[in-house]
Amino acid sequence: MSNKQPIVKAAQRQPVEVAYSAELDKLRSMDHGPVPPGWQMSPRAVEKFVMGDETLGIERKFVADRAIVVRIIISLCTSRGCLLVGEPGTAKSWLSELMAAAISGCSTLTLQGGAVNNIGQLLYSWNEAVLHSEGPCLKALVPSPLLRGMMQGQMVRFEEIARCPQALQDALLSVLSDRVVVIPELAGEDGVVLAREGFNVIATSNSIDEGVHRMSAALKRRMDFEEIRPIRNLADEMDVVLREVRKANTQAGIEVELDESVVEILVTMFHELRNGQTLDGRSTDRLAGSALSTAEAVSVAHATCLNAWYYSGGSITVEQLMHHIVGSALKDQPEDRRRLRHYFETTVAARQGDNWKEAWALRSLIR
């Protein structure tokens, strides 16, 4: 008989309500503002949780104009759903998770549009064993996250809603309009699920998915739209990337010397190539095949840190970074290779500083 102990593995990622439980508890304990029915805190406290408050020790978790965040919070107070649209990697899903955690204390009631192919996945299905032995009854009912949100009075996140077939999108109409789901297999009151206070839907959609499954006009009328744009200020983007990379490194159990001047090369390149404009206002090439988002910059920086930890003693270098930048930027658009070379020849070549000179010297990686 083996005496070997089982390996206990930690979750790779905790839900927001777990990771920031101390902040949520603090905000709830200090919250004296009016709280909407079914919510766990006031709109002002939700805003502080998302945007941060240095005086209270609340971390800033999302970078955007305050007015945008306030509009989203207020729209979730109404009987209309809210749809966050924008380019991939602009943290729409992250924002929806933050909102759900602050409002409901639960961010895990989530539907993935691309994985919803039938009405059972959208609303409810049945436990076949119980159904066979006892017939249609509440015990046999298997509610979807959407139906559970209605029953429990909680926020439901609908990711990539445009990837859900339009016929199923339209099944949301009665949910958003009448706040009701009828289950014809169940008799009497058991067959009518009325949404409890606190329920609403916060959905996301990538702008590039517009043509996948167009949303019907009826569904659009039942949702407020808010465009989430890339971070405009380089310093803000640097702050986000450094913070998230440090978190990812801690989660991975690595201790890497994070040279901010090296990370700045990455963030600046992504910022300029994404916007088609250099920091000093000159036009430059914009890559077509890659979003080069802030989220992608975090992934590239974290990959560079892992490379440094496992292969070079724990200090990141420009050479390691360049390998990962090229791998991220050049994915599926052949023309992007030419654009990236041109960016190096016209922009990187003229930059001063040892790190930029080293990056220029590694231009041969763009083969």
PDB file of C-alpha atoms in Angstrom, residues 7-202:
ATOM      1  CA  ILE A   7      -1.344  16.260  -4.615  1.00  0.00           C
ATOM      2  CA  VAL A   8      -3.746  19.067  -3.783  1.00  0.00           C
ATOM      3  CA  LYS A   9      -3.856  21.559  -6.638  1.00  0.00           C
ATOM      4  CA  ALA A  10      -5.122  25.100  -6.274  1.00  0.00           C
ATOM      5  CA  ALA A  11      -7.598  26.625  -8.702  1.00  0.00           C
ATOM      6  CA  GLN A  12      -5.842  28.319 -11.593  1.00  0.00           C
ATOM      7  CA  ARG A  13      -8.105  31.326 -11.261  1.00  0.00           C
ATOM      8  CA  GLN A  14     -10.518  32.410  -8.552  1.00  0.00           C
ATOM      9  CA  PRO A  15     -13.827  34.185  -9.262  1.00  0.00           C
ATOM     10  CA  VAL A  16     -13.768  37.912  -8.580  1.00  0.00           C
ATOM     11  CA  GLU A  17     -15.979  37.549  -5.514  1.00  0.00           C
ATOM     12  CA  VAL A  18     -13.389  35.223  -3.975  1.00  0.00           C
ATOM     13  CA  ALA A  19     -10.226  37.035  -5.092  1.00  0.00           C
ATOM     14  CA  TYR A  20     -11.547  40.414  -3.880  1.00  0.00           C
ATOM     15  CA  SER A  21     -13.703  39.237  -0.979  1.00  0.00           C
ATOM     16  CA  ALA A  22     -11.957  41.580   1.494  1.00  0.00           C
ATOM     17  CA  GLU A  23     -12.645  44.627  -0.700  1.00  0.00           C
ATOM     18  CA  LEU A  24     -16.272  43.628  -1.226  1.00  0.00           C
ATOM     19  CA  ASP A  25     -16.773  43.117   2.507  1.00  0.00           C
ATOM     20  CA  LYS A  26     -15.222  46.515   3.240  1.00  0.00           C
ATOM     21  CA  LEU A  27     -17.410  48.315   0.710  1.00  0.00           C
ATOM     22  CA  ARG A  28     -20.571  46.621   1.951  1.00  0.00           C
ATOM     23  CA  SER A  29     -19.769  47.489   5.565  1.00  0.00           C
ATOM     24  CA  MET A  30     -19.196  51.178   4.714  1.00  0.00           C
ATOM     25  CA  ASP A  31     -22.022  51.508   2.194  1.00  0.00           C
ATOM     26  CA  HIS A  32     -24.678  54.018   3.291  1.00  0.00           C
ATOM     27  CA  GLY A  33     -26.091  54.782  -0.148  1.00  0.00           C
ATOM     28  CA  PRO A  34     -29.463  53.630  -1.495  1.00  0.00           C
ATOM     29  CA  VAL A  35     -29.298  49.995  -2.688  1.00  0.00           C
ATOM     30  CA  PRO A  36     -31.432  48.832  -5.649  1.00  0.00           C
ATOM     31  CA  PRO A  37     -33.802  45.902  -4.933  1.00  0.00           C
ATOM     32  CA  GLY A  38     -31.918  42.609  -4.943  1.00  0.00           C
ATOM     33  CA  TRP A  39     -28.453  44.209  -5.039  1.00  0.00           C
ATOM     34  CA  GLN A  40     -25.766  43.690  -2.413  1.00  0.00           C
ATOM     35  CA  MET A  41     -24.462  47.262  -2.524  1.00  0.00           C
ATOM     36  CA  SER A  42     -25.304  50.700  -3.855  1.00  0.00           C
ATOM     37  CA  PRO A  43     -24.396  51.866  -7.375  1.00  0.00           C
ATOM     38  CA  ARG A  44     -21.764  54.190  -5.882  1.00  0.00           C
ATOM     39  CA  ALA A  45     -20.114  51.278  -4.078  1.00  0.00           C
ATOM     40  CA  VAL A  46     -20.178  49.191  -7.266  1.00  0.00           C
ATOM     41  CA  GLU A  47     -18.454  52.055  -9.072  1.00  0.00           C
ATOM     42  CA  LYS A  48     -15.757  52.280  -6.382  1.00  0.00           C
ATOM     43  CA  PHE A  49     -15.154  48.527  -6.596  1.00  0.00           C
ATOM     44  CA  VAL A  50     -14.634  48.724 -10.372  1.00  0.00           C
ATOM     45  CA  MET A  51     -12.811  52.060 -10.666  1.00  0.00           C
ATOM     46  CA  GLY A  52     -10.916  51.898  -7.375  1.00  0.00           C
ATOM     47  CA  ASP A  53     -10.633  54.252  -4.412  1.00  0.00           C
ATOM     48  CA  GLU A  54      -7.148  54.958  -3.040  1.00  0.00           C
ATOM     49  CA  THR A  55      -8.451  56.449   0.208  1.00  0.00           C
ATOM     50  CA  LEU A  56     -10.265  53.174   0.990  1.00  0.00           C
ATOM     51  CA  GLY A  57      -7.517  50.916  -0.321  1.00  0.00           C
ATOM     52  CA  ILE A  58      -9.702  49.669  -3.188  1.00  0.00           C
ATOM     53  CA  GLU A  59      -7.687  48.616  -6.242  1.00  0.00           C
ATOM     54  CA  ARG A  60      -8.529  50.061  -9.646  1.00  0.00           C
ATOM     55  CA  LYS A  61      -9.585  47.078 -11.717  1.00  0.00           C
ATOM     56  CA  PHE A  62     -10.808  48.639 -14.947  1.00  0.00           C
ATOM     57  CA  VAL A  63      -9.564  51.602 -16.981  1.00  0.00           C
ATOM     58  CA  ALA A  64     -12.285  53.676 -18.634  1.00  0.00           C
ATOM     59  CA  ASP A  65     -14.051  57.015 -18.369  1.00  0.00           C
ATOM     60  CA  ARG A  66     -16.084  57.131 -15.197  1.00  0.00           C
ATOM     61  CA  ALA A  67     -19.180  58.152 -17.172  1.00  0.00           C
ATOM     62  CA  ILE A  68     -19.134  54.873 -19.112  1.00  0.00           C
ATOM     63  CA  VAL A  69     -18.992  52.766 -15.961  1.00  0.00           C
ATOM     64  CA  VAL A  70     -21.785  54.803 -14.338  1.00  0.00           C
ATOM     65  CA  ARG A  71     -24.018  54.373 -17.408  1.00  0.00           C
ATOM     66  CA  ILE A  72     -23.509  50.594 -17.320  1.00  0.00           C
ATOM     67  CA  ILE A  73     -24.301  50.425 -13.601  1.00  0.00           C
ATOM     68  CA  ILE A  74     -27.470  52.479 -14.031  1.00  0.00           C
ATOM     69  CA  SER A  75     -28.600  50.406 -17.023  1.00  0.00           C
ATOM     70  CA  LEU A  76     -28.347  47.285 -14.843  1.00  0.00           C
ATOM     71  CA  CYS A  77     -30.674  48.965 -12.329  1.00  0.00           C
ATOM     72  CA  THR A  78     -33.390  49.014 -14.991  1.00  0.00           C
ATOM     73  CA  SER A  79     -35.425  46.188 -16.492  1.00  0.00           C
ATOM     74  CA  ARG A  80     -33.296  46.298 -19.644  1.00  0.00           C
ATOM     75  CA  GLY A  81     -30.217  44.164 -20.189  1.00  0.00           C
ATOM     76  CA  CYS A  82     -26.837  45.689 -20.995  1.00  0.00           C
ATOM     77  CA  LEU A  83     -24.608  44.744 -23.930  1.00  0.00           C
ATOM     78  CA  LEU A  84     -20.890  45.570 -23.917  1.00  0.00           C
ATOM     79  CA  VAL A  85     -19.462  45.709 -27.434  1.00  0.00           C
ATOM     80  CA  GLY A  86     -15.944  46.345 -28.685  1.00  0.00           C
ATOM     81  CA  GLU A  87     -12.774  44.889 -30.102  1.00  0.00           C
ATOM     82  CA  PRO A  88     -11.398  41.610 -28.715  1.00  0.00           C
ATOM     83  CA  GLY A  89      -9.198  42.039 -25.667  1.00  0.00           C
ATOM     84  CA  THR A  90     -10.767  45.234 -24.313  1.00  0.00           C
ATOM     85  CA  ALA A  91     -11.729  43.510 -21.034  1.00  0.00           C
ATOM     86  CA  LYS A  92     -15.487  43.380 -21.692  1.00  0.00           C
ATOM     87  CA  SER A  93     -15.763  39.990 -20.001  1.00  0.00           C
ATOM     88  CA  TRP A  94     -13.658  41.215 -17.083  1.00  0.00           C
ATOM     89  CA  LEU A  95     -15.937  44.215 -16.630  1.00  0.00           C
ATOM     90  CA  SER A  96     -19.045  42.023 -16.718  1.00  0.00           C
ATOM     91  CA  GLU A  97     -17.465  39.735 -14.103  1.00  0.00           C
ATOM     92  CA  LEU A  98     -16.638  42.696 -11.849  1.00  0.00           C
ATOM     93  CA  MET A  99     -20.182  44.014 -12.152  1.00  0.00           C
ATOM     94  CA  ALA A 100     -21.794  40.656 -11.375  1.00  0.00           C
ATOM     95  CA  ALA A 101     -19.522  40.060  -8.377  1.00  0.00           C
ATOM     96  CA  ALA A 102     -20.229  43.484  -6.876  1.00  0.00           C
ATOM     97  CA  ILE A 103     -23.970  43.503  -7.564  1.00  0.00           C
ATOM     98  CA  SER A 104     -24.865  39.878  -6.811  1.00  0.00           C
ATOM     99  CA  GLY A 105     -21.856  38.479  -4.981  1.00  0.00           C
ATOM    100  CA  CYS A 106     -21.661  35.831  -7.717  1.00  0.00           C
ATOM    101  CA  SER A 107     -20.032  36.091 -11.144  1.00  0.00           C
ATOM    102  CA  THR A 108     -20.231  32.441 -12.201  1.00  0.00           C
ATOM    103  CA  LEU A 109     -23.744  32.362 -13.684  1.00  0.00           C
ATOM    104  CA  THR A 110     -22.443  32.503 -17.240  1.00  0.00           C
ATOM    105  CA  LEU A 111     -23.591  31.461 -20.705  1.00  0.00           C
ATOM    106  CA  GLN A 112     -21.171  31.185 -23.642  1.00  0.00           C
ATOM    107  CA  GLY A 113     -22.953  32.195 -26.848  1.00  0.00           C
ATOM    108  CA  GLY A 114     -20.876  29.949 -29.080  1.00  0.00           C
ATOM    109  CA  ALA A 115     -21.757  26.920 -26.946  1.00  0.00           C
ATOM    110  CA  VAL A 116     -25.529  27.523 -26.757  1.00  0.00           C
ATOM    111  CA  ASN A 117     -27.081  25.475 -29.561  1.00  0.00           C
ATOM    112  CA  ASN A 118     -30.482  24.491 -28.199  1.00  0.00           C
ATOM    113  CA  ILE A 119     -33.210  25.758 -25.905  1.00  0.00           C
ATOM    114  CA  GLY A 120     -32.187  23.345 -23.157  1.00  0.00           C
ATOM    115  CA  GLN A 121     -28.761  24.955 -22.912  1.00  0.00           C
ATOM    116  CA  LEU A 122     -30.351  28.407 -22.831  1.00  0.00           C
ATOM    117  CA  LEU A 123     -33.177  27.787 -20.341  1.00  0.00           C
ATOM    118  CA  TYR A 124     -33.489  24.316 -18.825  1.00  0.00           C
ATOM    119  CA  SER A 125     -33.118  20.585 -19.364  1.00  0.00           C
ATOM    120  CA  TRP A 126     -34.080  17.456 -17.411  1.00  0.00           C
ATOM    121  CA  ASN A 127     -32.401  14.888 -15.213  1.00  0.00           C
ATOM    122  CA  GLU A 128     -33.336  11.828 -17.248  1.00  0.00           C
ATOM    123  CA  ALA A 129     -33.096   9.392 -14.327  1.00  0.00           C
ATOM    124  CA  VAL A 130     -35.475  11.417 -12.137  1.00  0.00           C
ATOM    125  CA  LEU A 131     -37.712  12.192 -15.098  1.00  0.00           C
ATOM    126  CA  HIS A 132     -38.048   8.480 -15.866  1.00  0.00           C
ATOM    127  CA  SER A 133     -38.871   7.519 -12.285  1.00  0.00           C
ATOM    128  CA  GLU A 134     -40.977  10.479 -11.121  1.00  0.00           C
ATOM    129  CA  GLY A 135     -42.037  12.264 -14.290  1.00  0.00           C
ATOM    130  CA  PRO A 136     -41.798  16.038 -14.883  1.00  0.00           C
ATOM    131  CA  CYS A 137     -41.258  17.735 -11.531  1.00  0.00           C
ATOM    132  CA  LEU A 138     -39.077  20.408  -9.979  1.00  0.00           C
ATOM    133  CA  LYS A 139     -36.731  17.701  -8.706  1.00  0.00           C
ATOM    134  CA  ALA A 140     -36.055  16.616 -12.298  1.00  0.00           C
ATOM    135  CA  LEU A 141     -35.548  20.167 -13.598  1.00  0.00           C
ATOM    136  CA  VAL A 142     -31.964  21.193 -14.481  1.00  0.00           C
ATOM    137  CA  PRO A 143     -31.975  25.002 -14.760  1.00  0.00           C
ATOM    138  CA  SER A 144     -29.462  26.799 -16.969  1.00  0.00           C
ATOM    139  CA  PRO A 145     -27.418  29.674 -15.510  1.00  0.00           C
ATOM    140  CA  LEU A 146     -30.022  32.040 -16.996  1.00  0.00           C
ATOM    141  CA  LEU A 147     -32.929  30.350 -15.235  1.00  0.00           C
ATOM    142  CA  ARG A 148     -30.945  30.069 -11.995  1.00  0.00           C
ATOM    143  CA  GLY A 149     -30.258  33.791 -12.153  1.00  0.00           C
ATOM    144  CA  MET A 150     -33.980  34.468 -12.478  1.00  0.00           C
ATOM    145  CA  MET A 151     -34.814  32.121  -9.588  1.00  0.00           C
ATOM    146  CA  GLN A 152     -32.097  33.517  -7.297  1.00  0.00           C
ATOM    147  CA  GLY A 153     -32.309  37.188  -8.290  1.00  0.00           C
ATOM    148  CA  GLN A 154     -28.721  37.444  -9.571  1.00  0.00           C
ATOM    149  CA  MET A 155     -26.830  38.893 -12.512  1.00  0.00           C
ATOM    150  CA  VAL A 156     -26.290  36.551 -15.459  1.00  0.00           C
ATOM    151  CA  ARG A 157     -23.366  37.027 -17.842  1.00  0.00           C
ATOM    152  CA  PHE A 158     -23.982  36.151 -21.510  1.00  0.00           C
ATOM    153  CA  GLU A 159     -20.601  36.010 -23.230  1.00  0.00           C
ATOM    154  CA  GLU A 160     -20.304  36.455 -27.018  1.00  0.00           C
ATOM    155  CA  ILE A 161     -24.049  36.724 -27.465  1.00  0.00           C
ATOM    156  CA  ALA A 162     -23.703  37.334 -31.217  1.00  0.00           C
ATOM    157  CA  ARG A 163     -22.351  33.798 -31.586  1.00  0.00           C
ATOM    158  CA  CYS A 164     -25.656  32.394 -30.345  1.00  0.00           C
ATOM    159  CA  PRO A 165     -28.131  31.479 -33.151  1.00  0.00           C
ATOM    160  CA  GLN A 166     -30.765  34.163 -33.672  1.00  0.00           C
ATOM    161  CA  ALA A 167     -33.660  31.817 -32.881  1.00  0.00           C
ATOM    162  CA  LEU A 168     -32.174  31.304 -29.419  1.00  0.00           C
ATOM    163  CA  GLN A 169     -31.395  34.993 -29.061  1.00  0.00           C
ATOM    164  CA  ASP A 170     -35.102  35.639 -29.596  1.00  0.00           C
ATOM    165  CA  ALA A 171     -35.938  33.213 -26.781  1.00  0.00           C
ATOM    166  CA  LEU A 172     -34.475  35.896 -24.500  1.00  0.00           C
ATOM    167  CA  LEU A 173     -37.231  38.337 -25.449  1.00  0.00           C
ATOM    168  CA  SER A 174     -39.768  37.136 -22.886  1.00  0.00           C
ATOM    169  CA  VAL A 175     -37.019  36.911 -20.275  1.00  0.00           C
ATOM    170  CA  LEU A 176     -35.950  40.519 -20.807  1.00  0.00           C
ATOM    171  CA  SER A 177     -39.444  41.934 -21.423  1.00  0.00           C
ATOM    172  CA  ASP A 178     -41.774  40.012 -19.144  1.00  0.00           C
ATOM    173  CA  ARG A 179     -39.162  38.573 -16.756  1.00  0.00           C
ATOM    174  CA  VAL A 180     -40.831  35.185 -17.020  1.00  0.00           C
ATOM    175  CA  VAL A 181     -40.075  31.675 -18.302  1.00  0.00           C
ATOM    176  CA  VAL A 182     -42.926  29.210 -18.791  1.00  0.00           C
ATOM    177  CA  ILE A 183     -42.131  25.507 -18.370  1.00  0.00           C
ATOM    178  CA  PRO A 184     -45.066  23.731 -20.069  1.00  0.00           C
ATOM    179  CA  GLU A 185     -44.086  20.300 -18.707  1.00  0.00           C
ATOM    180  CA  LEU A 186     -44.816  21.456 -15.136  1.00  0.00           C
ATOM    181  CA  ALA A 187     -48.355  22.090 -13.965  1.00  0.00           C
ATOM    182  CA  GLY A 188     -49.589  25.088 -12.010  1.00  0.00           C
ATOM    183  CA  GLU A 189     -47.299  27.608 -10.354  1.00  0.00           C
ATOM    184  CA  ASP A 190     -44.297  25.301 -10.706  1.00  0.00           C
ATOM    185  CA  GLY A 191     -44.460  25.866 -14.462  1.00  0.00           C
ATOM    186  CA  VAL A 192     -44.048  29.650 -14.258  1.00  0.00           C
ATOM    187  CA  VAL A 193     -40.675  31.086 -13.194  1.00  0.00           C
ATOM    188  CA  LEU A 194     -40.826  34.797 -12.377  1.00  0.00           C
ATOM    189  CA  ALA A 195     -37.549  36.669 -12.116  1.00  0.00           C
ATOM    190  CA  ARG A 196     -36.714  37.808  -8.590  1.00  0.00           C
ATOM    191  CA  GLU A 197     -35.425  41.281  -7.764  1.00  0.00           C
ATOM    192  CA  GLY A 198     -31.741  41.611  -8.624  1.00  0.00           C
ATOM    193  CA  PHE A 199     -31.892  39.593 -11.841  1.00  0.00           C
ATOM    194  CA  ASN A 200     -30.577  41.087 -15.054  1.00  0.00           C
ATOM    195  CA  VAL A 201     -28.415  40.150 -18.035  1.00  0.00           C
ATOM    196  CA  ILE A 202     -25.056  41.716 -18.869  1.00  0.00           C
TER     197      ILE A 202
END
